[in-house]
Amino acid sequence: MKLDMLAFASHPDDVELSCAGTIIKHIAAGYKTGIIDLTRGELGTRGNAAIREQEASKASEIMGINVRENLDLKDGFFEVNEESKLKVIRMIRKYRPEIIIANAITDRHPDHGKGSQLVSEACFLSGLIKVITMEGGKEQEAWRPRAVYHYIQDRNMRPDFIVDVTQVMDKRLEAIMAFSSQFFNPDSNEPETAISSKIFLEGLRARALEYGRLIGTDYGEGFITERVPGIDDIFRLL
């Protein structure tokens, strides 16, 4: 299946927390979209890999994505090396997306920056015909996406562009809450983490409000680009 947009995440829930609204909005517009999780988030303080898998499946259903796969890289310890790059390249060539969305370029969790670098480098290498990968016993054709964008995670950054997600904000929050093991629960005996505090979800909404304010809408999601984007109609800018 060829996809229009493919989002990568170092951990299940990275995409939902950062750019679920953008994905939901483009699916509603008829674009085919998928998510590739690099790891199973098995080192997460709360929950476990099995729970995260169930939550990822629920979030995928809420968003309406076409495919979701997991590369089973080692949470916390995967490297930007040949083996991991080839795994990412296989996914890029398998789904042949026009746009790839990846982790934040730098962030509090080291896996996020590593995931960002890994996917970015793999996107370039995926376009080289002398890099050989196989899928289903057949050699894959080279493919390089038109653009790579990076979502913003824990560390706030100045976005290069912002997507208006006002109309899908409720569904965005529903997709985020699919990962209920990670968030505040007064009945839980698990340790508190950076995202399980009472105010974390308020912070997510506040950031979306701020990004929305910058473009004159209610809610927005910000992205960093690897190159200057171009447009052919200046009147389509908000």
PDB file of C-alpha atoms in Angstrom:
ATOM      1  CA  MET A   1       0.000   0.000   0.000  1.00  0.00           C
ATOM      2  CA  LYS A   2       1.320   3.418  -0.937  1.00  0.00           C
ATOM      3  CA  LEU A   3       0.824   6.038   1.776  1.00  0.00           C
ATOM      4  CA  ASP A   4       0.693   9.792   1.445  1.00  0.00           C
ATOM      5  CA  MET A   5       2.164  10.429   4.882  1.00  0.00           C
ATOM      6  CA  LEU A   6       4.151   8.204   7.254  1.00  0.00           C
ATOM      7  CA  ALA A   7       4.878   9.199  10.851  1.00  0.00           C
ATOM      8  CA  PHE A   8       7.714   7.667  12.862  1.00  0.00           C
ATOM      9  CA  ALA A   9       7.882   7.541  16.656  1.00  0.00           C
ATOM     10  CA  SER A  10      10.640   6.441  19.003  1.00  0.00           C
ATOM     11  CA  HIS A  11       7.920   5.219  21.393  1.00  0.00           C
ATOM     12  CA  PRO A  12       4.239   4.391  21.058  1.00  0.00           C
ATOM     13  CA  ASP A  13       2.398   7.617  22.045  1.00  0.00           C
ATOM     14  CA  ASP A  14       5.045  10.043  20.654  1.00  0.00           C
ATOM     15  CA  VAL A  15       2.948  10.684  17.558  1.00  0.00           C
ATOM     16  CA  GLU A  16      -0.319  10.954  19.457  1.00  0.00           C
ATOM     17  CA  LEU A  17       1.090  13.436  21.967  1.00  0.00           C
ATOM     18  CA  SER A  18       2.666  15.627  19.299  1.00  0.00           C
ATOM     19  CA  CYS A  19       0.850  15.493  15.972  1.00  0.00           C
ATOM     20  CA  ALA A  20      -2.306  13.358  16.203  1.00  0.00           C
ATOM     21  CA  GLY A  21      -4.400  16.329  15.138  1.00  0.00           C
ATOM     22  CA  THR A  22      -2.437  16.782  11.923  1.00  0.00           C
ATOM     23  CA  ILE A  23      -2.801  13.096  11.090  1.00  0.00           C
ATOM     24  CA  ILE A  24      -6.528  13.030  11.862  1.00  0.00           C
ATOM     25  CA  LYS A  25      -7.113  16.170   9.788  1.00  0.00           C
ATOM     26  CA  HIS A  26      -5.334  14.785   6.735  1.00  0.00           C
ATOM     27  CA  ILE A  27      -7.062  11.410   6.984  1.00  0.00           C
ATOM     28  CA  ALA A  28     -10.390  13.269   6.965  1.00  0.00           C
ATOM     29  CA  ALA A  29      -9.214  15.012   3.786  1.00  0.00           C
ATOM     30  CA  GLY A  30      -8.666  11.625   2.115  1.00  0.00           C
ATOM     31  CA  TYR A  31      -4.934  11.073   2.599  1.00  0.00           C
ATOM     32  CA  LYS A  32      -3.575   7.622   3.450  1.00  0.00           C
ATOM     33  CA  THR A  33      -1.464   7.688   6.594  1.00  0.00           C
ATOM     34  CA  GLY A  34       0.492   5.262   8.771  1.00  0.00           C
ATOM     35  CA  ILE A  35       2.664   5.128  11.887  1.00  0.00           C
ATOM     36  CA  ILE A  36       5.900   3.228  12.469  1.00  0.00           C
ATOM     37  CA  ASP A  37       6.923   2.882  16.126  1.00  0.00           C
ATOM     38  CA  LEU A  38      10.657   2.281  16.474  1.00  0.00           C
ATOM     39  CA  THR A  39      10.427   0.613  19.914  1.00  0.00           C
ATOM     40  CA  ARG A  40       7.750  -0.850  22.134  1.00  0.00           C
ATOM     41  CA  GLY A  41       8.435   1.611  24.945  1.00  0.00           C
ATOM     42  CA  GLU A  42       9.349  -1.289  27.190  1.00  0.00           C
ATOM     43  CA  LEU A  43      11.463   0.837  29.536  1.00  0.00           C
ATOM     44  CA  GLY A  44       8.593   3.187  30.351  1.00  0.00           C
ATOM     45  CA  THR A  45       8.108   3.631  34.098  1.00  0.00           C
ATOM     46  CA  ARG A  46       4.350   3.066  33.898  1.00  0.00           C
ATOM     47  CA  GLY A  47       2.631   0.172  32.152  1.00  0.00           C
ATOM     48  CA  ASN A  48       4.543  -2.309  30.008  1.00  0.00           C
ATOM     49  CA  ALA A  49       5.099  -3.217  26.369  1.00  0.00           C
ATOM     50  CA  ALA A  50       1.930  -5.326  26.147  1.00  0.00           C
ATOM     51  CA  ILE A  51      -0.223  -2.531  27.558  1.00  0.00           C
ATOM     52  CA  ARG A  52       1.395   0.029  25.262  1.00  0.00           C
ATOM     53  CA  GLU A  53       0.667  -2.214  22.273  1.00  0.00           C
ATOM     54  CA  GLN A  54      -3.016  -2.388  23.216  1.00  0.00           C
ATOM     55  CA  GLU A  55      -3.126   1.363  23.715  1.00  0.00           C
ATOM     56  CA  ALA A  56      -1.416   1.993  20.357  1.00  0.00           C
ATOM     57  CA  SER A  57      -4.021  -0.191  18.658  1.00  0.00           C
ATOM     58  CA  LYS A  58      -6.836   1.779  20.292  1.00  0.00           C
ATOM     59  CA  ALA A  59      -5.270   5.117  19.327  1.00  0.00           C
ATOM     60  CA  SER A  60      -4.807   3.906  15.750  1.00  0.00           C
ATOM     61  CA  GLU A  61      -8.495   3.039  15.540  1.00  0.00           C
ATOM     62  CA  ILE A  62      -9.497   6.447  16.900  1.00  0.00           C
ATOM     63  CA  MET A  63      -7.305   8.286  14.406  1.00  0.00           C
ATOM     64  CA  GLY A  64      -8.278   6.034  11.503  1.00  0.00           C
ATOM     65  CA  ILE A  65      -4.762   5.383  10.205  1.00  0.00           C
ATOM     66  CA  ASN A  66      -4.239   2.817   7.472  1.00  0.00           C
ATOM     67  CA  VAL A  67      -1.271   0.906   8.922  1.00  0.00           C
ATOM     68  CA  ARG A  68       0.865   0.719  12.063  1.00  0.00           C
ATOM     69  CA  GLU A  69       4.026  -1.334  12.491  1.00  0.00           C
ATOM     70  CA  ASN A  70       6.697  -1.671  15.152  1.00  0.00           C
ATOM     71  CA  LEU A  71      10.396  -2.143  14.325  1.00  0.00           C
ATOM     72  CA  ASP A  72      11.267  -3.680  17.716  1.00  0.00           C
ATOM     73  CA  LEU A  73      14.358  -1.555  18.226  1.00  0.00           C
ATOM     74  CA  LYS A  74      15.630  -1.564  21.806  1.00  0.00           C
ATOM     75  CA  ASP A  75      14.003   1.133  23.921  1.00  0.00           C
ATOM     76  CA  GLY A  76      16.619   3.456  25.367  1.00  0.00           C
ATOM     77  CA  PHE A  77      19.511   1.715  23.655  1.00  0.00           C
ATOM     78  CA  PHE A  78      18.896   1.691  19.904  1.00  0.00           C
ATOM     79  CA  GLU A  79      21.627   3.281  17.847  1.00  0.00           C
ATOM     80  CA  VAL A  80      21.789   5.250  14.622  1.00  0.00           C
ATOM     81  CA  ASN A  81      23.662   2.480  12.836  1.00  0.00           C
ATOM     82  CA  GLU A  82      23.441   0.449   9.637  1.00  0.00           C
ATOM     83  CA  GLU A  83      21.089  -2.174  11.064  1.00  0.00           C
ATOM     84  CA  SER A  84      18.526   0.302  12.362  1.00  0.00           C
ATOM     85  CA  LYS A  85      18.765   2.490   9.257  1.00  0.00           C
ATOM     86  CA  LEU A  86      18.032  -0.488   7.010  1.00  0.00           C
ATOM     87  CA  LYS A  87      14.933  -1.328   9.064  1.00  0.00           C
ATOM     88  CA  VAL A  88      13.634   2.209   8.595  1.00  0.00           C
ATOM     89  CA  ILE A  89      14.552   2.209   4.892  1.00  0.00           C
ATOM     90  CA  ARG A  90      12.486  -0.960   4.378  1.00  0.00           C
ATOM     91  CA  MET A  91       9.435   0.811   5.795  1.00  0.00           C
ATOM     92  CA  ILE A  92       9.997   3.909   3.659  1.00  0.00           C
ATOM     93  CA  ARG A  93      10.329   1.814   0.516  1.00  0.00           C
ATOM     94  CA  LYS A  94       7.419  -0.413   1.496  1.00  0.00           C
ATOM     95  CA  TYR A  95       4.959   2.467   1.909  1.00  0.00           C
ATOM     96  CA  ARG A  96       6.563   5.085  -0.409  1.00  0.00           C
ATOM     97  CA  PRO A  97       5.197   8.163   1.410  1.00  0.00           C
ATOM     98  CA  GLU A  98       5.378  11.672  -0.015  1.00  0.00           C
ATOM     99  CA  ILE A  99       5.809  13.166   3.460  1.00  0.00           C
ATOM    100  CA  ILE A 100       7.523  11.731   6.520  1.00  0.00           C
ATOM    101  CA  ILE A 101       7.003  13.066  10.029  1.00  0.00           C
ATOM    102  CA  ALA A 102       9.647  12.251  12.646  1.00  0.00           C
ATOM    103  CA  ASN A 103      10.530  12.882  16.269  1.00  0.00           C
ATOM    104  CA  ALA A 104      11.753  16.212  17.621  1.00  0.00           C
ATOM    105  CA  ILE A 105      15.281  17.085  16.512  1.00  0.00           C
ATOM    106  CA  THR A 106      16.356  17.397  20.162  1.00  0.00           C
ATOM    107  CA  ASP A 107      14.398  16.667  23.313  1.00  0.00           C
ATOM    108  CA  ARG A 108      14.431  15.683  26.985  1.00  0.00           C
ATOM    109  CA  HIS A 109      14.344  11.942  26.180  1.00  0.00           C
ATOM    110  CA  PRO A 110      17.511  10.965  24.242  1.00  0.00           C
ATOM    111  CA  ASP A 111      15.553   8.456  22.144  1.00  0.00           C
ATOM    112  CA  HIS A 112      13.622  11.305  20.561  1.00  0.00           C
ATOM    113  CA  GLY A 113      16.689  13.028  19.135  1.00  0.00           C
ATOM    114  CA  LYS A 114      18.156   9.680  18.086  1.00  0.00           C
ATOM    115  CA  GLY A 115      14.897   8.684  16.418  1.00  0.00           C
ATOM    116  CA  SER A 116      14.833  11.993  14.591  1.00  0.00           C
ATOM    117  CA  GLN A 117      18.375  11.531  13.268  1.00  0.00           C
ATOM    118  CA  LEU A 118      17.785   7.885  12.388  1.00  0.00           C
ATOM    119  CA  VAL A 119      14.708   8.595  10.288  1.00  0.00           C
ATOM    120  CA  SER A 120      16.212  11.669   8.642  1.00  0.00           C
ATOM    121  CA  GLU A 121      19.334   9.800   7.531  1.00  0.00           C
ATOM    122  CA  ALA A 122      17.300   6.785   6.429  1.00  0.00           C
ATOM    123  CA  CYS A 123      15.127   9.029   4.238  1.00  0.00           C
ATOM    124  CA  PHE A 124      18.201  10.120   2.297  1.00  0.00           C
ATOM    125  CA  LEU A 125      19.691   6.643   2.032  1.00  0.00           C
ATOM    126  CA  SER A 126      16.340   5.216   0.922  1.00  0.00           C
ATOM    127  CA  GLY A 127      16.730   7.150  -2.313  1.00  0.00           C
ATOM    128  CA  LEU A 128      20.059   5.534  -3.219  1.00  0.00           C
ATOM    129  CA  ILE A 129      19.718   2.674  -5.698  1.00  0.00           C
ATOM    130  CA  LYS A 130      22.877   0.956  -4.418  1.00  0.00           C
ATOM    131  CA  VAL A 131      21.399   0.531  -0.926  1.00  0.00           C
ATOM    132  CA  ILE A 132      19.771  -2.893  -1.234  1.00  0.00           C
ATOM    133  CA  THR A 133      16.780  -3.928   0.874  1.00  0.00           C
ATOM    134  CA  MET A 134      14.397  -6.842   0.506  1.00  0.00           C
ATOM    135  CA  GLU A 135      10.691  -7.206   1.201  1.00  0.00           C
ATOM    136  CA  GLY A 136       8.770 -10.442   0.653  1.00  0.00           C
ATOM    137  CA  GLY A 137      11.743 -12.003  -1.102  1.00  0.00           C
ATOM    138  CA  LYS A 138      11.955  -9.186  -3.649  1.00  0.00           C
ATOM    139  CA  GLU A 139      14.395  -6.311  -3.918  1.00  0.00           C
ATOM    140  CA  GLN A 140      12.740  -3.002  -3.056  1.00  0.00           C
ATOM    141  CA  GLU A 141      12.875   0.010  -5.327  1.00  0.00           C
ATOM    142  CA  ALA A 142      14.606   3.141  -4.083  1.00  0.00           C
ATOM    143  CA  TRP A 143      12.294   5.835  -2.735  1.00  0.00           C
ATOM    144  CA  ARG A 144      12.907   9.230  -1.172  1.00  0.00           C
ATOM    145  CA  PRO A 145      10.044  11.271   0.318  1.00  0.00           C
ATOM    146  CA  ARG A 146       9.461  14.821  -0.869  1.00  0.00           C
ATOM    147  CA  ALA A 147       9.789  16.275   2.629  1.00  0.00           C
ATOM    148  CA  VAL A 148      10.702  15.359   6.219  1.00  0.00           C
ATOM    149  CA  TYR A 149       9.063  17.301   9.041  1.00  0.00           C
ATOM    150  CA  HIS A 150       9.762  17.008  12.762  1.00  0.00           C
ATOM    151  CA  TYR A 151       7.075  17.391  15.401  1.00  0.00           C
ATOM    152  CA  ILE A 152       7.724  19.207  18.670  1.00  0.00           C
ATOM    153  CA  GLN A 153       7.753  17.242  21.921  1.00  0.00           C
ATOM    154  CA  ASP A 154       8.718  18.071  25.515  1.00  0.00           C
ATOM    155  CA  ARG A 155      11.055  20.977  24.762  1.00  0.00           C
ATOM    156  CA  ASN A 156       9.225  23.905  23.280  1.00  0.00           C
ATOM    157  CA  MET A 157      10.728  25.171  20.029  1.00  0.00           C
ATOM    158  CA  ARG A 158       9.862  27.862  17.547  1.00  0.00           C
ATOM    159  CA  PRO A 159       7.934  26.038  14.818  1.00  0.00           C
ATOM    160  CA  ASP A 160       8.681  26.601  11.141  1.00  0.00           C
ATOM    161  CA  PHE A 161       5.009  26.081  10.353  1.00  0.00           C
ATOM    162  CA  ILE A 162       1.832  25.337  12.291  1.00  0.00           C
ATOM    163  CA  VAL A 163      -1.130  23.182  11.294  1.00  0.00           C
ATOM    164  CA  ASP A 164      -4.602  24.335  12.358  1.00  0.00           C
ATOM    165  CA  VAL A 165      -6.149  21.415  14.296  1.00  0.00           C
ATOM    166  CA  THR A 166      -9.111  23.276  15.785  1.00  0.00           C
ATOM    167  CA  GLN A 167     -11.763  21.131  14.115  1.00  0.00           C
ATOM    168  CA  VAL A 168     -10.167  17.846  15.248  1.00  0.00           C
ATOM    169  CA  MET A 169      -9.007  18.846  18.728  1.00  0.00           C
ATOM    170  CA  ASP A 170     -11.527  16.624  20.524  1.00  0.00           C
ATOM    171  CA  LYS A 171     -10.493  13.540  18.547  1.00  0.00           C
ATOM    172  CA  ARG A 172      -6.828  14.467  19.051  1.00  0.00           C
ATOM    173  CA  LEU A 173      -7.343  14.404  22.817  1.00  0.00           C
ATOM    174  CA  GLU A 174      -9.260  11.121  22.530  1.00  0.00           C
ATOM    175  CA  ALA A 175      -6.308   9.537  20.697  1.00  0.00           C
ATOM    176  CA  ILE A 176      -3.913  10.818  23.355  1.00  0.00           C
ATOM    177  CA  MET A 177      -6.060   9.443  26.169  1.00  0.00           C
ATOM    178  CA  ALA A 178      -5.946   5.994  24.572  1.00  0.00           C
ATOM    179  CA  PHE A 179      -2.572   5.750  26.348  1.00  0.00           C
ATOM    180  CA  SER A 180      -4.293   5.908  29.731  1.00  0.00           C
ATOM    181  CA  SER A 181      -1.560   3.960  31.538  1.00  0.00           C
ATOM    182  CA  GLN A 182       0.752   6.928  31.126  1.00  0.00           C
ATOM    183  CA  PHE A 183      -1.449   9.640  32.615  1.00  0.00           C
ATOM    184  CA  PHE A 184      -2.714  10.716  36.009  1.00  0.00           C
ATOM    185  CA  ASN A 185      -4.893   8.179  37.771  1.00  0.00           C
ATOM    186  CA  PRO A 186      -5.672   8.722  41.475  1.00  0.00           C
ATOM    187  CA  ASP A 187      -6.194   4.974  41.919  1.00  0.00           C
ATOM    188  CA  SER A 188      -2.840   4.004  40.410  1.00  0.00           C
ATOM    189  CA  ASN A 189       0.028   2.804  42.601  1.00  0.00           C
ATOM    190  CA  GLU A 190       2.613   3.301  39.864  1.00  0.00           C
ATOM    191  CA  PRO A 191       5.355   5.931  40.221  1.00  0.00           C
ATOM    192  CA  GLU A 192       4.712   9.445  39.001  1.00  0.00           C
ATOM    193  CA  THR A 193       6.449  10.492  35.793  1.00  0.00           C
ATOM    194  CA  ALA A 194       6.855  13.676  33.786  1.00  0.00           C
ATOM    195  CA  ILE A 195       3.578  13.030  31.964  1.00  0.00           C
ATOM    196  CA  SER A 196       1.485  11.503  34.762  1.00  0.00           C
ATOM    197  CA  SER A 197       1.062  14.722  36.764  1.00  0.00           C
ATOM    198  CA  LYS A 198      -2.366  16.295  37.113  1.00  0.00           C
ATOM    199  CA  ILE A 199      -1.396  19.280  34.983  1.00  0.00           C
ATOM    200  CA  PHE A 200       0.331  17.531  32.067  1.00  0.00           C
ATOM    201  CA  LEU A 201      -2.741  17.357  29.843  1.00  0.00           C
ATOM    202  CA  GLU A 202      -3.502  20.999  30.649  1.00  0.00           C
ATOM    203  CA  GLY A 203      -0.016  21.796  29.385  1.00  0.00           C
ATOM    204  CA  LEU A 204      -0.695  19.962  26.117  1.00  0.00           C
ATOM    205  CA  ARG A 205      -3.854  21.956  25.565  1.00  0.00           C
ATOM    206  CA  ALA A 206      -2.069  25.200  26.490  1.00  0.00           C
ATOM    207  CA  ARG A 207       0.655  24.586  23.907  1.00  0.00           C
ATOM    208  CA  ALA A 208      -1.953  23.842  21.245  1.00  0.00           C
ATOM    209  CA  LEU A 209      -3.729  27.059  22.211  1.00  0.00           C
ATOM    210  CA  GLU A 210      -0.497  29.035  21.928  1.00  0.00           C
ATOM    211  CA  TYR A 211       0.340  27.591  18.516  1.00  0.00           C
ATOM    212  CA  GLY A 212      -3.213  28.298  17.421  1.00  0.00           C
ATOM    213  CA  ARG A 213      -2.939  31.891  18.632  1.00  0.00           C
ATOM    214  CA  LEU A 214       0.178  32.394  16.516  1.00  0.00           C
ATOM    215  CA  ILE A 215      -1.773  31.596  13.329  1.00  0.00           C
ATOM    216  CA  GLY A 216      -5.103  33.110  14.319  1.00  0.00           C
ATOM    217  CA  THR A 217      -6.963  29.888  15.102  1.00  0.00           C
ATOM    218  CA  ASP A 218      -7.989  28.131  18.308  1.00  0.00           C
ATOM    219  CA  TYR A 219      -5.555  25.200  18.276  1.00  0.00           C
ATOM    220  CA  GLY A 220      -2.426  24.266  16.352  1.00  0.00           C
ATOM    221  CA  GLU A 221       0.427  21.754  16.110  1.00  0.00           C
ATOM    222  CA  GLY A 222       3.942  22.953  15.295  1.00  0.00           C
ATOM    223  CA  PHE A 223       6.607  21.403  13.082  1.00  0.00           C
ATOM    224  CA  ILE A 224      10.276  21.934  12.246  1.00  0.00           C
ATOM    225  CA  THR A 225      11.425  21.610   8.631  1.00  0.00           C
ATOM    226  CA  GLU A 226      14.720  20.313   7.226  1.00  0.00           C
ATOM    227  CA  ARG A 227      14.583  22.716   4.297  1.00  0.00           C
ATOM    228  CA  VAL A 228      12.720  25.890   3.428  1.00  0.00           C
ATOM    229  CA  PRO A 229       9.214  24.928   2.265  1.00  0.00           C
ATOM    230  CA  GLY A 230       7.800  26.457  -0.908  1.00  0.00           C
ATOM    231  CA  ILE A 231       4.253  27.411  -1.899  1.00  0.00           C
ATOM    232  CA  ASP A 232       2.610  28.242  -5.212  1.00  0.00           C
ATOM    233  CA  ASP A 233      -0.253  30.345  -3.858  1.00  0.00           C
ATOM    234  CA  ILE A 234       0.489  32.987  -1.220  1.00  0.00           C
ATOM    235  CA  PHE A 235      -3.236  33.386  -0.534  1.00  0.00           C
ATOM    236  CA  ARG A 236      -3.400  29.867   0.919  1.00  0.00           C
ATOM    237  CA  LEU A 237      -1.329  30.936   3.915  1.00  0.00           C
ATOM    238  CA  LEU A 238      -3.314  31.591   7.112  1.00  0.00           C
TER     239      LEU A 238
END
